[in-house]
PDB file of C-alpha atoms in Angstrom:
ATOM      1  CA  MET O 267       0.000   0.000   0.000  1.00  0.00           C
ATOM      2  CA  LYS O 268       2.852   2.370   0.811  1.00  0.00           C
ATOM      3  CA  ASN O 269       4.422   1.731  -2.601  1.00  0.00           C
ATOM      4  CA  THR O 270       1.142   2.623  -4.324  1.00  0.00           C
ATOM      5  CA  SER O 271       0.905   5.828  -2.306  1.00  0.00           C
ATOM      6  CA  LYS O 272       4.512   6.672  -3.184  1.00  0.00           C
ATOM      7  CA  VAL O 273       3.858   6.100  -6.898  1.00  0.00           C
ATOM      8  CA  LEU O 274       0.747   8.293  -6.783  1.00  0.00           C
ATOM      9  CA  LYS O 275       2.644  11.101  -5.059  1.00  0.00           C
ATOM     10  CA  ASN O 276       5.459  10.892  -7.634  1.00  0.00           C
ATOM     11  CA  THR O 277       2.964  10.939 -10.508  1.00  0.00           C
ATOM     12  CA  ILE O 278       1.176  13.969  -9.086  1.00  0.00           C
ATOM     13  CA  VAL O 279       4.492  15.807  -8.627  1.00  0.00           C
ATOM     14  CA  ASP O 280       5.518  14.892 -12.194  1.00  0.00           C
ATOM     15  CA  ALA O 281       2.178  16.056 -13.582  1.00  0.00           C
ATOM     16  CA  VAL O 282       2.202  19.384 -11.716  1.00  0.00           C
ATOM     17  CA  GLY O 283       5.838  19.950 -12.709  1.00  0.00           C
ATOM     18  CA  LEU O 284       5.004  19.381 -16.377  1.00  0.00           C
ATOM     19  CA  ILE O 285       2.047  21.758 -16.197  1.00  0.00           C
ATOM     20  CA  ILE O 286       4.174  24.505 -14.597  1.00  0.00           C
ATOM     21  CA  LEU O 287       7.025  23.994 -17.064  1.00  0.00           C
ATOM     22  CA  GLY O 288       4.550  24.009 -19.941  1.00  0.00           C
ATOM     23  CA  LEU O 289       3.052  27.289 -18.727  1.00  0.00           C
ATOM     24  CA  LEU O 290       6.507  28.880 -18.465  1.00  0.00           C
ATOM     25  CA  LEU O 291       7.387  27.769 -21.981  1.00  0.00           C
ATOM     26  CA  LEU O 292       4.093  29.012 -23.361  1.00  0.00           C
ATOM     27  CA  ILE O 293       4.308  32.407 -21.681  1.00  0.00           C
ATOM     28  CA  TRP O 294       8.006  33.247 -22.081  1.00  0.00           C
ATOM     29  CA  SER O 295       8.938  31.162 -25.127  1.00  0.00           C
ATOM     30  CA  LYS O 296      12.598  31.092 -26.178  1.00  0.00           C
ATOM     31  CA  HIS O 297      13.669  33.969 -23.948  1.00  0.00           C
ATOM     32  CA  SER O 298      13.115  31.840 -20.898  1.00  0.00           C
ATOM     33  CA  LEU O 299      14.936  28.719 -22.036  1.00  0.00           C
ATOM     34  CA  THR O 300      18.255  29.538 -20.350  1.00  0.00           C
ATOM     35  CA  ALA O 301      16.494  30.376 -17.095  1.00  0.00           C
ATOM     36  CA  ILE O 302      14.358  27.241 -17.357  1.00  0.00           C
ATOM     37  CA  PHE O 303      17.451  25.076 -17.852  1.00  0.00           C
ATOM     38  CA  GLN O 304      19.080  26.659 -14.808  1.00  0.00           C
ATOM     39  CA  ILE O 305      15.949  26.309 -12.673  1.00  0.00           C
ATOM     40  CA  THR O 306      15.591  22.710 -13.817  1.00  0.00           C
ATOM     41  CA  GLY O 307      19.243  22.148 -12.895  1.00  0.00           C
ATOM     42  CA  ILE O 308      18.667  23.487  -9.400  1.00  0.00           C
ATOM     43  CA  ALA O 309      15.533  21.361  -9.033  1.00  0.00           C
ATOM     44  CA  LEU O 310      17.409  18.241 -10.144  1.00  0.00           C
ATOM     45  CA  ILE O 311      20.177  18.936  -7.643  1.00  0.00           C
ATOM     46  CA  VAL O 312      17.664  19.377  -4.818  1.00  0.00           C
ATOM     47  CA  ILE O 313      15.701  16.254  -5.767  1.00  0.00           C
ATOM     48  CA  GLY O 314      18.911  14.223  -6.112  1.00  0.00           C
ATOM     49  CA  VAL O 315      20.127  15.346  -2.698  1.00  0.00           C
ATOM     50  CA  LEU O 316      16.702  14.546  -1.199  1.00  0.00           C
ATOM     51  CA  LYS O 317      16.839  11.049  -2.692  1.00  0.00           C
ATOM     52  CA  TRP O 318      20.180  10.520  -0.948  1.00  0.00           C
ATOM     53  CA  VAL O 319      18.923  11.961   2.347  1.00  0.00           C
ATOM     54  CA  PHE O 320      15.755   9.855   2.273  1.00  0.00           C
ATOM     55  CA  TYR O 321      17.802   6.768   1.469  1.00  0.00           C
ATOM     56  CA  PHE O 322      20.053   7.171   4.472  1.00  0.00           C
ATOM     57  CA  PHE O 323      17.331   8.243   6.900  1.00  0.00           C
ATOM     58  CA  ASP O 324      14.584   5.817   5.807  1.00  0.00           C
ATOM     59  CA  LYS O 325      13.789   3.627   8.786  1.00  0.00           C
ATOM     60  CA  GLU O 326      12.360   0.767   6.754  1.00  0.00           C
ATOM     61  CA  GLN O 327      15.066  -1.318   5.109  1.00  0.00           C
ATOM     62  CA  LYS O 328      12.552  -2.683   2.563  1.00  0.00           C
ATOM     63  CA  GLN O 329      11.985   0.793   1.110  1.00  0.00           C
ATOM     64  CA  ARG O 330      15.705   1.346   0.494  1.00  0.00           C
ATOM     65  CA  SER O 331      17.057   0.717  -2.965  1.00  0.00           C
ATOM     66  CA  ILE O 332      20.520   1.224  -4.405  1.00  0.00           C
ATOM     67  CA  PHE O 333      18.630   2.379  -7.489  1.00  0.00           C
ATOM     68  CA  ASP O 334      17.549   5.489  -5.533  1.00  0.00           C
ATOM     69  CA  LEU O 335      21.182   6.305  -4.778  1.00  0.00           C
ATOM     70  CA  VAL O 336      22.214   5.904  -8.420  1.00  0.00           C
ATOM     71  CA  ILE O 337      19.268   7.961  -9.691  1.00  0.00           C
ATOM     72  CA  GLY O 338      19.997  10.624  -7.056  1.00  0.00           C
ATOM     73  CA  LEU O 339      23.617  10.838  -8.182  1.00  0.00           C
ATOM     74  CA  ILE O 340      22.612  11.049 -11.844  1.00  0.00           C
ATOM     75  CA  MET O 341      20.095  13.782 -11.005  1.00  0.00           C
ATOM     76  CA  ILE O 342      22.730  15.779  -9.106  1.00  0.00           C
ATOM     77  CA  ALA O 343      25.223  15.453 -11.988  1.00  0.00           C
ATOM     78  CA  CYS O 344      22.625  16.421 -14.599  1.00  0.00           C
ATOM     79  CA  GLY O 345      21.474  19.324 -12.423  1.00  0.00           C
ATOM     80  CA  ILE O 346      24.999  20.710 -12.098  1.00  0.00           C
ATOM     81  CA  PHE O 347      25.521  20.341 -15.842  1.00  0.00           C
ATOM     82  CA  LEU O 348      22.219  22.091 -16.645  1.00  0.00           C
ATOM     83  CA  PHE O 349      22.943  24.933 -14.272  1.00  0.00           C
ATOM     84  CA  VAL O 350      26.513  25.546 -15.467  1.00  0.00           C
ATOM     85  CA  ARG O 351      26.039  24.914 -19.188  1.00  0.00           C
ATOM     86  CA  ALA O 352      22.498  26.187 -19.784  1.00  0.00           C
ATOM     87  CA  GLU O 353      23.212  28.580 -22.667  1.00  0.00           C
ATOM     88  CA  PRO O 354      24.611  26.053 -25.181  1.00  0.00           C
ATOM     89  CA  LEU O 355      21.731  23.693 -24.436  1.00  0.00           C
ATOM     90  CA  VAL O 356      19.110  26.114 -25.768  1.00  0.00           C
ATOM     91  CA  ASP O 357      19.823  24.877 -29.305  1.00  0.00           C
ATOM     92  CA  TYR O 358      19.117  21.315 -28.182  1.00  0.00           C
ATOM     93  CA  PHE O 359      15.865  22.155 -26.446  1.00  0.00           C
ATOM     94  CA  PRO O 360      13.563  20.646 -29.086  1.00  0.00           C
ATOM     95  CA  ALA O 361      15.379  17.311 -28.916  1.00  0.00           C
ATOM     96  CA  VAL O 362      15.439  17.271 -25.108  1.00  0.00           C
ATOM     97  CA  SER O 363      11.777  18.232 -24.810  1.00  0.00           C
ATOM     98  CA  ALA O 364      10.832  15.652 -27.448  1.00  0.00           C
ATOM     99  CA  ILE O 365      12.586  13.003 -25.374  1.00  0.00           C
ATOM    100  CA  VAL O 366      10.706  14.117 -22.234  1.00  0.00           C
ATOM    101  CA  LEU O 367       7.384  14.077 -24.108  1.00  0.00           C
ATOM    102  CA  GLY O 368       8.202  10.741 -25.720  1.00  0.00           C
ATOM    103  CA  TYR O 369       9.056   9.241 -22.331  1.00  0.00           C
ATOM    104  CA  GLY O 370       5.704  10.401 -20.947  1.00  0.00           C
ATOM    105  CA  ALA O 371       3.907   9.018 -23.995  1.00  0.00           C
ATOM    106  CA  ILE O 372       5.603   5.636 -23.694  1.00  0.00           C
ATOM    107  CA  ARG O 373       4.789   5.610 -19.989  1.00  0.00           C
ATOM    108  CA  MET O 374       1.109   6.195 -20.781  1.00  0.00           C
ATOM    109  CA  ILE O 375       1.057   3.509 -23.480  1.00  0.00           C
ATOM    110  CA  THR O 376       2.688   1.110 -21.019  1.00  0.00           C
ATOM    111  CA  GLN O 377       0.015   1.976 -18.451  1.00  0.00           C
ATOM    112  CA  ALA O 378      -2.608   1.217 -21.075  1.00  0.00           C
ATOM    113  CA  VAL O 379      -1.093  -2.173 -21.842  1.00  0.00           C
ATOM    114  CA  ASN O 380      -0.884  -2.992 -18.132  1.00  0.00           C
ATOM    115  CA  ALA O 381      -4.490  -1.905 -17.582  1.00  0.00           C
ATOM    116  CA  ARG O 382      -5.901  -3.719 -20.593  1.00  0.00           C
ATOM    117  CA  MET O 383      -7.251  -6.551 -18.467  1.00  0.00           C
ATOM    118  CA  GLU O 384      -9.024  -4.291 -15.965  1.00  0.00           C
ATOM    119  CA  SER O 385     -11.466  -2.386 -18.148  1.00  0.00           C
ATOM    120  CA  MET O 386     -11.814  -0.874 -21.602  1.00  0.00           C
ATOM    121  CA  LYS O 387     -11.953   2.637 -20.105  1.00  0.00           C
ATOM    122  CA  LYS O 388      -8.673   2.187 -18.261  1.00  0.00           C
ATOM    123  CA  PHE O 389      -7.094   0.751 -21.402  1.00  0.00           C
ATOM    124  CA  LEU O 390      -8.373   2.996 -24.156  1.00  0.00           C
ATOM    125  CA  ILE O 391      -7.932   6.457 -22.624  1.00  0.00           C
ATOM    126  CA  PRO O 392      -4.220   6.116 -21.717  1.00  0.00           C
ATOM    127  CA  LEU O 393      -3.573   4.456 -25.082  1.00  0.00           C
ATOM    128  CA  ILE O 394      -5.142   7.346 -27.003  1.00  0.00           C
ATOM    129  CA  PHE O 395      -3.387   9.995 -24.853  1.00  0.00           C
ATOM    130  CA  GLY O 396      -0.082   8.157 -25.235  1.00  0.00           C
ATOM    131  CA  ILE O 397      -0.374   7.940 -29.022  1.00  0.00           C
ATOM    132  CA  ILE O 398      -1.297  11.636 -29.297  1.00  0.00           C
ATOM    133  CA  LEU O 399       1.697  12.613 -27.148  1.00  0.00           C
ATOM    134  CA  LEU O 400       4.013  10.343 -29.139  1.00  0.00           C
ATOM    135  CA  VAL O 401       2.927  12.064 -32.356  1.00  0.00           C
ATOM    136  CA  ILE O 402       3.498  15.502 -30.792  1.00  0.00           C
ATOM    137  CA  ALA O 403       6.921  14.395 -29.499  1.00  0.00           C
ATOM    138  CA  THR O 404       7.878  13.240 -32.991  1.00  0.00           C
ATOM    139  CA  ILE O 405       6.768  16.550 -34.517  1.00  0.00           C
ATOM    140  CA  VAL O 406       8.740  18.516 -31.922  1.00  0.00           C
ATOM    141  CA  PHE O 407      11.818  16.342 -32.567  1.00  0.00           C
ATOM    142  CA  VAL O 408      11.857  16.763 -36.360  1.00  0.00           C
ATOM    143  CA  HIS O 409      10.756  20.413 -36.563  1.00  0.00           C
ATOM    144  CA  PRO O 410      12.591  22.941 -38.756  1.00  0.00           C
ATOM    145  CA  VAL O 411      15.009  25.197 -36.835  1.00  0.00           C
ATOM    146  CA  PHE O 412      13.384  28.441 -38.019  1.00  0.00           C
ATOM    147  CA  LEU O 413      10.236  27.522 -36.104  1.00  0.00           C
ATOM    148  CA  LEU O 414      12.045  27.316 -32.736  1.00  0.00           C
ATOM    149  CA  ASP O 415       9.945  29.969 -30.953  1.00  0.00           C
ATOM    150  CA  PHE O 416       6.724  28.400 -32.192  1.00  0.00           C
ATOM    151  CA  MET O 417       7.928  24.906 -31.307  1.00  0.00           C
ATOM    152  CA  VAL O 418       8.834  26.051 -27.794  1.00  0.00           C
ATOM    153  CA  GLN O 419       5.251  27.188 -27.368  1.00  0.00           C
ATOM    154  CA  VAL O 420       3.920  23.940 -28.876  1.00  0.00           C
ATOM    155  CA  THR O 421       6.173  22.028 -26.498  1.00  0.00           C
ATOM    156  CA  GLY O 422       4.828  24.076 -23.587  1.00  0.00           C
ATOM    157  CA  VAL O 423       1.266  23.250 -24.540  1.00  0.00           C
ATOM    158  CA  ALA O 424       2.174  19.572 -25.001  1.00  0.00           C
ATOM    159  CA  MET O 425       3.803  19.437 -21.568  1.00  0.00           C
ATOM    160  CA  MET O 426       0.731  21.007 -19.987  1.00  0.00           C
ATOM    161  CA  ILE O 427      -1.482  18.474 -21.804  1.00  0.00           C
ATOM    162  CA  GLU O 428       0.734  15.616 -20.639  1.00  0.00           C
ATOM    163  CA  GLY O 429       0.509  16.845 -17.042  1.00  0.00           C
ATOM    164  CA  VAL O 430      -3.272  17.155 -17.239  1.00  0.00           C
ATOM    165  CA  PHE O 431      -3.534  13.691 -18.836  1.00  0.00           C
ATOM    166  CA  MET O 432      -1.454  12.225 -16.021  1.00  0.00           C
ATOM    167  CA  LEU O 433      -3.794  13.778 -13.446  1.00  0.00           C
ATOM    168  CA  ILE O 434      -6.854  12.504 -15.359  1.00  0.00           C
ATOM    169  CA  LEU O 435      -5.398   8.983 -15.476  1.00  0.00           C
ATOM    170  CA  LEU O 436      -5.000   9.040 -11.700  1.00  0.00           C
ATOM    171  CA  LEU O 437      -8.735   9.590 -11.376  1.00  0.00           C
ATOM    172  CA  LEU O 438      -9.621   6.548 -13.497  1.00  0.00           C
TER     173      LEU O 438
END
């Protein structure tokens, strides 16, 4: 039961984070990309450090996983890199955001496959959302460079949609 609660909390945090990031991208477009990379870097550092702290101070041995330590370390390293080297990464934003969207889409499709035995509603809705997001991720990944500002806004909208879809799927 605790694992289910933990998964739900993580999904809600992921969904809200995507909605906020999507709003920032939609409102400030390309001008905010450097700041967003730096803020994301700081957030990754904080989350990575928290994963380490929770690992060492978790009273239940069953909840501990070396995977949490490795993920925490990777998050800290990625966070430092994003914070220090944010400016050159702006050119790679479409590819990075397409990967994030694609990951979310694959996660939803996987949820649909796992839920296929439960009910048609729990199977069909995540499958449709996942396919839509996978198409959007592909479009963002292969976009022409001269449409960067527009694609940043499209990516922002897609991230907000993905966050909302994740919240909707929790209610099913």
